[in-house]
PDB file of C-alpha atoms and ligand atoms in Angstrom:
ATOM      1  CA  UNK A  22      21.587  20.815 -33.334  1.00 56.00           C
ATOM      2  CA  UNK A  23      25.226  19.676 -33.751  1.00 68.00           C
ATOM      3  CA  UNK A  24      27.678  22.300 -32.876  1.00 70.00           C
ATOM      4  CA  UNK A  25      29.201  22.030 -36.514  1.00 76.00           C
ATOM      5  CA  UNK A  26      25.630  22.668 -37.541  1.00 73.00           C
ATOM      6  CA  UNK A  27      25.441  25.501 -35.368  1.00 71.00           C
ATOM      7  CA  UNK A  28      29.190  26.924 -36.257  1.00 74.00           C
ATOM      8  CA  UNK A  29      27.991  26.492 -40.124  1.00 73.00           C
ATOM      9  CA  UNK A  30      24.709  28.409 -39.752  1.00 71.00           C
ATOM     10  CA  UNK A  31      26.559  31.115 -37.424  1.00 69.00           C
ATOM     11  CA  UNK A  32      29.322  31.449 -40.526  1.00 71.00           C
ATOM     12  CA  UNK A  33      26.168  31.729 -43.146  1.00 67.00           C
ATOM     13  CA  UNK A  34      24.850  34.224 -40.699  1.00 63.00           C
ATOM     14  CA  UNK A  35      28.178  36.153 -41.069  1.00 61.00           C
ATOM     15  CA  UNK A  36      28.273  35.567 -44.463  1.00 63.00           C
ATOM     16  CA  UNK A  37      25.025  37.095 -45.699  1.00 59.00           C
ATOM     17  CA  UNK A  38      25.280  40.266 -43.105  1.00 57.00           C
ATOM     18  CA  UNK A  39      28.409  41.048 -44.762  1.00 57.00           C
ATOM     19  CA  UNK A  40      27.143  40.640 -48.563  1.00 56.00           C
ATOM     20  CA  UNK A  41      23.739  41.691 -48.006  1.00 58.00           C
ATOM     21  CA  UNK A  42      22.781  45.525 -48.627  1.00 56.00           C
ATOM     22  CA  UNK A  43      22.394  47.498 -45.242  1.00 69.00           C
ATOM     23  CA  UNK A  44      18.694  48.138 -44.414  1.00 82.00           C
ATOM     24  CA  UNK A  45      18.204  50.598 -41.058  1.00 87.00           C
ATOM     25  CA  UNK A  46      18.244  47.939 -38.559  1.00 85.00           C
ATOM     26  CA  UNK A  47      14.816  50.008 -36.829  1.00 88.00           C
ATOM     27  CA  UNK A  48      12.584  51.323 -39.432  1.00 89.00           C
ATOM     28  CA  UNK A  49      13.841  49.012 -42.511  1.00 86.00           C
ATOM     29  CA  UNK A  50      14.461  51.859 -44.950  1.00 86.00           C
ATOM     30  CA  UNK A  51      17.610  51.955 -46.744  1.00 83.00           C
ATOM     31  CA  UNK A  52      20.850  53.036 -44.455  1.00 80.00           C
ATOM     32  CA  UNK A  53      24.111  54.183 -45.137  1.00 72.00           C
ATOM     33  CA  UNK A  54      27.006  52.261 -44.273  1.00 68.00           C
ATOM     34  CA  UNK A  55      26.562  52.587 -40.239  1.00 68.00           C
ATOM     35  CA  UNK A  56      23.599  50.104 -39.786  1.00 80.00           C
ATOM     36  CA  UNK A  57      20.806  52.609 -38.919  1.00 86.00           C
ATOM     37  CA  UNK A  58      19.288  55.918 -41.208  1.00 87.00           C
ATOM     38  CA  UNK A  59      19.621  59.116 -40.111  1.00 88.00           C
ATOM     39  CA  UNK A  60      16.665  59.667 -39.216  1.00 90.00           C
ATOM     40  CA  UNK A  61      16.576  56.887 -36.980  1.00 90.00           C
ATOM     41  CA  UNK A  62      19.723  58.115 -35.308  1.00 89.00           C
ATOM     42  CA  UNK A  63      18.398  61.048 -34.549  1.00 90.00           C
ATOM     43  CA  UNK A  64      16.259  59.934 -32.503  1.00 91.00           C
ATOM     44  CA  UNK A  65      17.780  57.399 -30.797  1.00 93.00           C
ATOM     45  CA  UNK A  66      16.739  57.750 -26.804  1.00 94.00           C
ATOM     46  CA  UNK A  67      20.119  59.393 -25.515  1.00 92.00           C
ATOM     47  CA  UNK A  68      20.941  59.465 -21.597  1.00 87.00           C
ATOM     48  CA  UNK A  69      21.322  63.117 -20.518  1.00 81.00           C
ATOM     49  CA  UNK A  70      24.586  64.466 -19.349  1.00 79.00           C
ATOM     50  CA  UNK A  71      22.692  65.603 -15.991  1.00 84.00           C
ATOM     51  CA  UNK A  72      22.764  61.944 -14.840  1.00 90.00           C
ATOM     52  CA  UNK A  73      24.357  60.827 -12.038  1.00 93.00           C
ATOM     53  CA  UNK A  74      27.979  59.581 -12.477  1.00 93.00           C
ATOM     54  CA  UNK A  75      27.655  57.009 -10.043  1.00 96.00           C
ATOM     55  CA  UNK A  76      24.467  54.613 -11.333  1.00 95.00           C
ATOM     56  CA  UNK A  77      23.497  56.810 -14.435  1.00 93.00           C
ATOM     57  CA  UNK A  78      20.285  57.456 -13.291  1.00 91.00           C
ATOM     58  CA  UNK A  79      18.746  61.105 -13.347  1.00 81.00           C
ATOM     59  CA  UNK A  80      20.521  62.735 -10.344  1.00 76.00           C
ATOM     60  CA  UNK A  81      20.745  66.702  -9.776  1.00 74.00           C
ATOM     61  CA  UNK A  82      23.059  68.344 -12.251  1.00 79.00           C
ATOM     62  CA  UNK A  83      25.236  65.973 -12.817  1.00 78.00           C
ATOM     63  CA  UNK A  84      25.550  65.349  -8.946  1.00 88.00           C
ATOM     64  CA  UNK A  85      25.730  61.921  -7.516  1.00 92.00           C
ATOM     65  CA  UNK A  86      21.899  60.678  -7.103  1.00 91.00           C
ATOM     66  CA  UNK A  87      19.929  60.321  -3.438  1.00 90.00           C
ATOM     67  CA  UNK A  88      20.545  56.755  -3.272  1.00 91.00           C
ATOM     68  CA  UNK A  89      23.818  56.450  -4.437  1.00 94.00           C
ATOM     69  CA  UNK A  90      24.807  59.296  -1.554  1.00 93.00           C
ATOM     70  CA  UNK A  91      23.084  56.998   1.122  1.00 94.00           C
ATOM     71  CA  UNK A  92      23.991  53.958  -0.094  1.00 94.00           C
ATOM     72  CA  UNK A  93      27.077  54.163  -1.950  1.00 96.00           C
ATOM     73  CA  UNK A  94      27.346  50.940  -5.033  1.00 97.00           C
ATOM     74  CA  UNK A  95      30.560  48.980  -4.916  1.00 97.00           C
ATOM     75  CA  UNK A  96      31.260  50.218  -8.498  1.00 98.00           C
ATOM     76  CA  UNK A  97      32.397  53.593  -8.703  1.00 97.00           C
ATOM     77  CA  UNK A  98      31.043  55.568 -12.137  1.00 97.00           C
ATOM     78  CA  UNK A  99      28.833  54.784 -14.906  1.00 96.00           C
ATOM     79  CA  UNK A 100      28.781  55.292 -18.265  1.00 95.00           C
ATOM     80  CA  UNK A 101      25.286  55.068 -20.271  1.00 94.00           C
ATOM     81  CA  UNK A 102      24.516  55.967 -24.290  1.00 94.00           C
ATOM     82  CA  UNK A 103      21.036  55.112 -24.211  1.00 95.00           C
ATOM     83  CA  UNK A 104      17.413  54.417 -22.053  1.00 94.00           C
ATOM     84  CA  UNK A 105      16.508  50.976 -22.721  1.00 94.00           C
ATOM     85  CA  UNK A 106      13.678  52.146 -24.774  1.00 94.00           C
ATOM     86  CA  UNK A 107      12.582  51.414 -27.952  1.00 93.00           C
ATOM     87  CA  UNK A 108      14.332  50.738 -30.497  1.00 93.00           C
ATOM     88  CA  UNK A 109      17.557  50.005 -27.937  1.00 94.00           C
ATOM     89  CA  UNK A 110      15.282  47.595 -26.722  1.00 93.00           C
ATOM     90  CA  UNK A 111      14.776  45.482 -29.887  1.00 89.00           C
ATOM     91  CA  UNK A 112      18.026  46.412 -31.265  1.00 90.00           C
ATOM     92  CA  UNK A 113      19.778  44.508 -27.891  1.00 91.00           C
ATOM     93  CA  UNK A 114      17.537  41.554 -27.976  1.00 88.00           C
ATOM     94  CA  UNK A 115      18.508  40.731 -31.647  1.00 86.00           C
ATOM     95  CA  UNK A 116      22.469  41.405 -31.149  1.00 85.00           C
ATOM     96  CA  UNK A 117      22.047  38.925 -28.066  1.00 82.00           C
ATOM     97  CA  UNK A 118      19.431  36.474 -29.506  1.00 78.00           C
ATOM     98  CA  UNK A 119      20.032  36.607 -32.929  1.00 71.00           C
ATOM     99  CA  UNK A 120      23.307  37.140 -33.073  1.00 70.00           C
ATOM    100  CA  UNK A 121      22.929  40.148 -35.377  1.00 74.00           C
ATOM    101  CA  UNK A 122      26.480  41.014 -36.522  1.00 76.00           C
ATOM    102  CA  UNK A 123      25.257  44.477 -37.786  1.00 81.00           C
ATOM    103  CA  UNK A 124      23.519  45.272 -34.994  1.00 87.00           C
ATOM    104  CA  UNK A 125      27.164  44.277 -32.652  1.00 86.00           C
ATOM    105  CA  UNK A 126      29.196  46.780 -35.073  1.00 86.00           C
ATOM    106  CA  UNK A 127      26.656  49.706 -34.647  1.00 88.00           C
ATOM    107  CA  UNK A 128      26.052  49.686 -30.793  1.00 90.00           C
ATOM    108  CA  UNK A 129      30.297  48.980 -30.573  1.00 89.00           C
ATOM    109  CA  UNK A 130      30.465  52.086 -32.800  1.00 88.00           C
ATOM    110  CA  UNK A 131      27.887  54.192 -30.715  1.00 89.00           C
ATOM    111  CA  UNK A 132      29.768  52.919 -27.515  1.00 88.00           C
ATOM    112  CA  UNK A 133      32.856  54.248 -29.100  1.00 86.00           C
ATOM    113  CA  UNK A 134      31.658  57.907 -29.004  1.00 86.00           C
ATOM    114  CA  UNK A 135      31.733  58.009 -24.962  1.00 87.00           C
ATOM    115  CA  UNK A 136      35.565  57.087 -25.412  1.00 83.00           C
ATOM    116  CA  UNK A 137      36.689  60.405 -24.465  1.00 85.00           C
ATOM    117  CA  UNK A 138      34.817  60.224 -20.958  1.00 87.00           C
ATOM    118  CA  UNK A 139      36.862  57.101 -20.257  1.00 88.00           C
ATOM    119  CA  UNK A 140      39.345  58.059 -17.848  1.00 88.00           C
ATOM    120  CA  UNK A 141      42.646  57.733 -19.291  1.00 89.00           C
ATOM    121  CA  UNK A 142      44.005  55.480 -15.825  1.00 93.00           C
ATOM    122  CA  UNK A 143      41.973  52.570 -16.740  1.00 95.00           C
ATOM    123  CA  UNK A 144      44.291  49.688 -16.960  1.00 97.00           C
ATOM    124  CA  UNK A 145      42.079  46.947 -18.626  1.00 97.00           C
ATOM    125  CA  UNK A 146      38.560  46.318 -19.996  1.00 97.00           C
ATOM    126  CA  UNK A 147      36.658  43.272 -18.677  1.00 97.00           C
ATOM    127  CA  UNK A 148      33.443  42.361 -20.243  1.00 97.00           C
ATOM    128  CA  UNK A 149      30.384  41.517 -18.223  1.00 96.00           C
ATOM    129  CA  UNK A 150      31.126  37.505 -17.828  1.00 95.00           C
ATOM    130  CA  UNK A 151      28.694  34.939 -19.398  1.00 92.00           C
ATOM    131  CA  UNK A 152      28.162  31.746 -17.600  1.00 90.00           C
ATOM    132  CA  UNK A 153      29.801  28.936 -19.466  1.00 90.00           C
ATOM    133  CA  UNK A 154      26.275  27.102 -20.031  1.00 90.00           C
ATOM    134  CA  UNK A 155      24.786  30.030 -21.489  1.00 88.00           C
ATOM    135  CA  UNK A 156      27.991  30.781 -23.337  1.00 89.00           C
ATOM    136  CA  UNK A 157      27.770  27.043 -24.716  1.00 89.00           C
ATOM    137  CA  UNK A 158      24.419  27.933 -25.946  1.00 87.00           C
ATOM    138  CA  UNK A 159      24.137  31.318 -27.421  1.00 85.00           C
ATOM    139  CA  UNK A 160      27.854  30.827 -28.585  1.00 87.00           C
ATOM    140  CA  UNK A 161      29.216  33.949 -28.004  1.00 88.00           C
ATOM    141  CA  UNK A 162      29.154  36.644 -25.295  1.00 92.00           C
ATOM    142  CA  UNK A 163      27.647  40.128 -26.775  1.00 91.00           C
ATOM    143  CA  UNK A 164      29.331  42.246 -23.901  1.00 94.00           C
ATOM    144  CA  UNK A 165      32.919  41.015 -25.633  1.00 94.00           C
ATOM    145  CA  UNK A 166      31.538  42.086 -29.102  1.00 91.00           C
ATOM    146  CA  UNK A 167      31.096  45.312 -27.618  1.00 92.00           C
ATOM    147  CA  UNK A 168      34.046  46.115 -25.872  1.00 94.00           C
ATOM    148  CA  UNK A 169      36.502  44.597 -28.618  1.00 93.00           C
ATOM    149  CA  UNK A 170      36.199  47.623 -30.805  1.00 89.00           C
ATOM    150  CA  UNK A 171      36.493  50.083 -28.190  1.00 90.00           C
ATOM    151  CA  UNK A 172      39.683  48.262 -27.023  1.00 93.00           C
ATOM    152  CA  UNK A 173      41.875  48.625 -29.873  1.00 92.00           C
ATOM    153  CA  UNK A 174      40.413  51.981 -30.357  1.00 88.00           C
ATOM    154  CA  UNK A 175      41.508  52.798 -27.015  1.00 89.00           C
ATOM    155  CA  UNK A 176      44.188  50.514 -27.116  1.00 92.00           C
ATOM    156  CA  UNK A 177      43.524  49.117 -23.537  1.00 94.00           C
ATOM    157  CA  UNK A 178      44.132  45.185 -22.980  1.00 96.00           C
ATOM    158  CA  UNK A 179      40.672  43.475 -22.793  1.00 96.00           C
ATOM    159  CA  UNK A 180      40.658  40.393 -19.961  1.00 94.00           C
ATOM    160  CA  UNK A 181      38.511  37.702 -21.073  1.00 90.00           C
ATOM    161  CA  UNK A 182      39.789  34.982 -18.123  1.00 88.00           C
ATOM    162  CA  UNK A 183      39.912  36.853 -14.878  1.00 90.00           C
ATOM    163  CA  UNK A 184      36.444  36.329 -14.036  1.00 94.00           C
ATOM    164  CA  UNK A 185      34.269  33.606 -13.953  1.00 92.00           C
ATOM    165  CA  UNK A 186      30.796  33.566 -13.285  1.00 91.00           C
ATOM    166  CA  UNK A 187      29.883  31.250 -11.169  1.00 87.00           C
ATOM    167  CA  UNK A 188      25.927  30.868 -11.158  1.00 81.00           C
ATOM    168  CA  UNK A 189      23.950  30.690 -14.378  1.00 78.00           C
ATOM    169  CA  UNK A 190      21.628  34.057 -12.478  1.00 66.00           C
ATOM    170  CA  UNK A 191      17.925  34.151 -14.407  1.00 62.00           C
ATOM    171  CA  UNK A 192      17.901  37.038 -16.902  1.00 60.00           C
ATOM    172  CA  UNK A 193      17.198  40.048 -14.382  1.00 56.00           C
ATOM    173  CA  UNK A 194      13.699  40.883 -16.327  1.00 56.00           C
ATOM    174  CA  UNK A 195      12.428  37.568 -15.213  1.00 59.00           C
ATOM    175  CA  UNK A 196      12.513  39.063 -11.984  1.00 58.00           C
ATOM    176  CA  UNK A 197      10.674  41.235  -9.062  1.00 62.00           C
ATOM    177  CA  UNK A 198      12.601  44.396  -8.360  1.00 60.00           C
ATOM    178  CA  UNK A 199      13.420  42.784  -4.796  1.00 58.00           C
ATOM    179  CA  UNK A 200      14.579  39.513  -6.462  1.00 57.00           C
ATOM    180  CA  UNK A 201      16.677  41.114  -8.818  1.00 53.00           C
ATOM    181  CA  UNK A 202      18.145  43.009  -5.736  1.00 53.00           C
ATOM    182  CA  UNK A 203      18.933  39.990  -4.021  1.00 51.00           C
ATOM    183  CA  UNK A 204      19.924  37.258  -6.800  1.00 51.00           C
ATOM    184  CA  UNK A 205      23.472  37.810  -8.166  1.00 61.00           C
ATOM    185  CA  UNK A 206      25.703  37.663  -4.588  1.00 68.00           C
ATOM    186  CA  UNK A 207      28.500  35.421  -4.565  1.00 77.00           C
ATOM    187  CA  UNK A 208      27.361  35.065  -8.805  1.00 87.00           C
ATOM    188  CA  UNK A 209      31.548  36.097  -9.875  1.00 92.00           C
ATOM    189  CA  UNK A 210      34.991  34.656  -8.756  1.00 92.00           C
ATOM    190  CA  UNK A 211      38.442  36.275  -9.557  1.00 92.00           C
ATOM    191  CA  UNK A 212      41.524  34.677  -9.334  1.00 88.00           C
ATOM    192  CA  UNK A 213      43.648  37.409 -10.245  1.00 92.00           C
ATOM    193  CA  UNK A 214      45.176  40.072  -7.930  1.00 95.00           C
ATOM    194  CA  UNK A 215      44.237  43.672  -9.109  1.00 96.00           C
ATOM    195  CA  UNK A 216      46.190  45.616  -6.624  1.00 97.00           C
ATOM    196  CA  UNK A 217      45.245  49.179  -7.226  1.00 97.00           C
ATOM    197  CA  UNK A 218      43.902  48.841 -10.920  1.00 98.00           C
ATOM    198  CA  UNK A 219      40.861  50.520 -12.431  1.00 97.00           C
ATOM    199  CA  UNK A 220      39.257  48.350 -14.527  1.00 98.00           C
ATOM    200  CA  UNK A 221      36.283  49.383 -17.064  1.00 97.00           C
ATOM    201  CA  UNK A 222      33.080  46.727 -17.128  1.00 98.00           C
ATOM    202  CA  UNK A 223      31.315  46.660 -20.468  1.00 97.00           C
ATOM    203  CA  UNK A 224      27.871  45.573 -20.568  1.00 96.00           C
ATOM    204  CA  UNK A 225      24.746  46.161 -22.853  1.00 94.00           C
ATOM    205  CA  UNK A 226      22.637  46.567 -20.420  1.00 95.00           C
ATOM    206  CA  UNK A 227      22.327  48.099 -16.706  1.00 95.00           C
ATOM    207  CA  UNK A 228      19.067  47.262 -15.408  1.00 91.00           C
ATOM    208  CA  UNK A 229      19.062  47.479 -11.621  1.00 89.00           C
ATOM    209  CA  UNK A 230      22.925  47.702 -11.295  1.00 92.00           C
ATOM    210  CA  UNK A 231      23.139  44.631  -9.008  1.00 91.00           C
ATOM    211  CA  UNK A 232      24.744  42.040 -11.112  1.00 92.00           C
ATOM    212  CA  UNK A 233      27.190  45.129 -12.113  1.00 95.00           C
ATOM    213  CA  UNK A 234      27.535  45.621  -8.269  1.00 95.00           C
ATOM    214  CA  UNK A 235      28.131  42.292  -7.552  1.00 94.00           C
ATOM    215  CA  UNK A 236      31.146  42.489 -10.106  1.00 96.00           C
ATOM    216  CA  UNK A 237      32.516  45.169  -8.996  1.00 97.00           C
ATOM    217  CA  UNK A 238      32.109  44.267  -5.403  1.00 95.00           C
ATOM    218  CA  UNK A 239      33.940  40.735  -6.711  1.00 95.00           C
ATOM    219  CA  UNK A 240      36.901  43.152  -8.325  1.00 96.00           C
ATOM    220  CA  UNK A 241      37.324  45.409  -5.137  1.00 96.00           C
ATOM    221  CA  UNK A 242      38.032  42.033  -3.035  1.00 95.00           C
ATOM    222  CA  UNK A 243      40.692  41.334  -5.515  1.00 95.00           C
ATOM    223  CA  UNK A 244      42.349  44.859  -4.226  1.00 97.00           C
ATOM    224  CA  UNK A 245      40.315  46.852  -7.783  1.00 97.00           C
ATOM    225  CA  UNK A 246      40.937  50.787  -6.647  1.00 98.00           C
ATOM    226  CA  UNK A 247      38.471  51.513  -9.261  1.00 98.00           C
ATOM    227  CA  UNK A 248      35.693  50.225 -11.062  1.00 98.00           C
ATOM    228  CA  UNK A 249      34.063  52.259 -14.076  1.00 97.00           C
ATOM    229  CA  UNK A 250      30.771  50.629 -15.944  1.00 97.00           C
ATOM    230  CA  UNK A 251      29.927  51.306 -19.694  1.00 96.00           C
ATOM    231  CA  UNK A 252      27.142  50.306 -21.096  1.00 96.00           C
ATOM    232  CA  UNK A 253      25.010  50.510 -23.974  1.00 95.00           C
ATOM    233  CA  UNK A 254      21.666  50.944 -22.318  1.00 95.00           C
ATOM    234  CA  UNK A 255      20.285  51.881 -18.857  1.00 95.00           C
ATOM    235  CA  UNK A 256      16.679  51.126 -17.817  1.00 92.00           C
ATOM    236  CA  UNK A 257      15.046  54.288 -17.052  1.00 85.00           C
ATOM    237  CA  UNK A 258      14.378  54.825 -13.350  1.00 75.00           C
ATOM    238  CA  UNK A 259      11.521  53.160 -11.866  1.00 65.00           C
ATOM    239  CA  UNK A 260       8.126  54.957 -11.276  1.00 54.00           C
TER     240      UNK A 260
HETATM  241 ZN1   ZN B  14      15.644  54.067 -39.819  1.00 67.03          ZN
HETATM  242 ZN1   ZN B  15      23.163  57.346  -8.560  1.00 67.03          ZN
END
């Protein structure tokens, strides 16, 4: 496909999710305005506040976790709205596949309700990098439709160009829990000095937490003092 092909069918895309009437994005009935019914929203699979701050996984109230004690991440707190459970699942795969507009402005607007637990040092917001191939083909990068909203909300610059990613790393549920582990080092490169900065990472998903380690462990090289995570979904803990 031609990329003005692709930029026309992307602007139809637009186009028709704008015009068309709204349709709850998980169960199909009619919605109000904000993309998914009430219902729906209601039971949408919400992390509880007892997590730990660290990695967002269950800790003891609201106490840093067991392995985040003994083996402390490079990044330094987490913020998670949802398990990656269904429908956070499905509703993920069609903002990144599909490139579901409606589906970008609802998870931006959920991600918006954790603004008040953003700490109010955090000098810029950096979304999770997209290699340039994959950028090339999915033509955009969902992690930037996320955080845009929140940024002028917040009013906090968002850095698109500080980092690059380096290696085009296999989506992490193509992989063992070991190979996950091990793939992303050496995956980022900054150029930029960040002397003492706290910078907040905006992803849709946290799976293991390694690429997001990796990142952050790229950032703290670059003299980061602080590294805060947001994302939209965290994959339970493992069995
Ligand atoms: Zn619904
Ligand atoms: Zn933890």
């Amino acid at each position: 496909m031609s990329n003005r092909t692709r930029d026309l069918r992307r602007l139809l895309a637009r186009v028709l999710d704008v015009l068309m009437p709204q349709d709850c994005l998980v169960c199909g009935e009619a919605a109000e305005g904000c993309g998914v019914c009430a219902a729906c929203l209601a039971e949408m699979p919400r992390r509880p506040p007892s997590a730990c701050p660290v990695c967002a996984l269950p800790g003891l109230d609201g106490g840093p976790c067991g392995q985040c004690l003994r083996q402390p991440p490079a990044y330094d707190a987490t913020l998670a709205l949802f398990d990656y459970v269904f429908p956070v699942d499905v509703l993920v795969l069609a903002l990144k596949y599909r490139h579901q507009l409606s589906v970008a402005t609802f998870l931006a607007a959920e991600l918006r309700t954790l603004g008040e637990q953003i700490a109010a040092d955090v000098d810029f917001i950096l979304p999770m990098p997209l290699h340039a191939r994959r950028l090339a083909e999915r033509g955009f990068n969902q992690a930037v439709e996320l955080a845009r909203p929140l940024a002028r909300e917040q009013a906090l610059p968002m850095e698109l160009a500080c980092v690059r990613k380096l290696r085009d790393t296999p989506p992490q549920a193509s992989l063992s829990r070991e190979e996950r582990l091990l793939s992303p080092a050496g995956a980022f490169r900054c150029d930029r000095a960040l002397d003492g900065l706290h910078v907040l990472v905006v992803d849709d998903v946290m799976t293991t937490g390694a690429t997001l380690d990796e990142l952050a462990r790229c950032l703290k090289a670059q003299g980061a003092a602080r590294v805060t995570n947001l994302v939209v979904a965290r994959t339970p803990a493992p069995a």
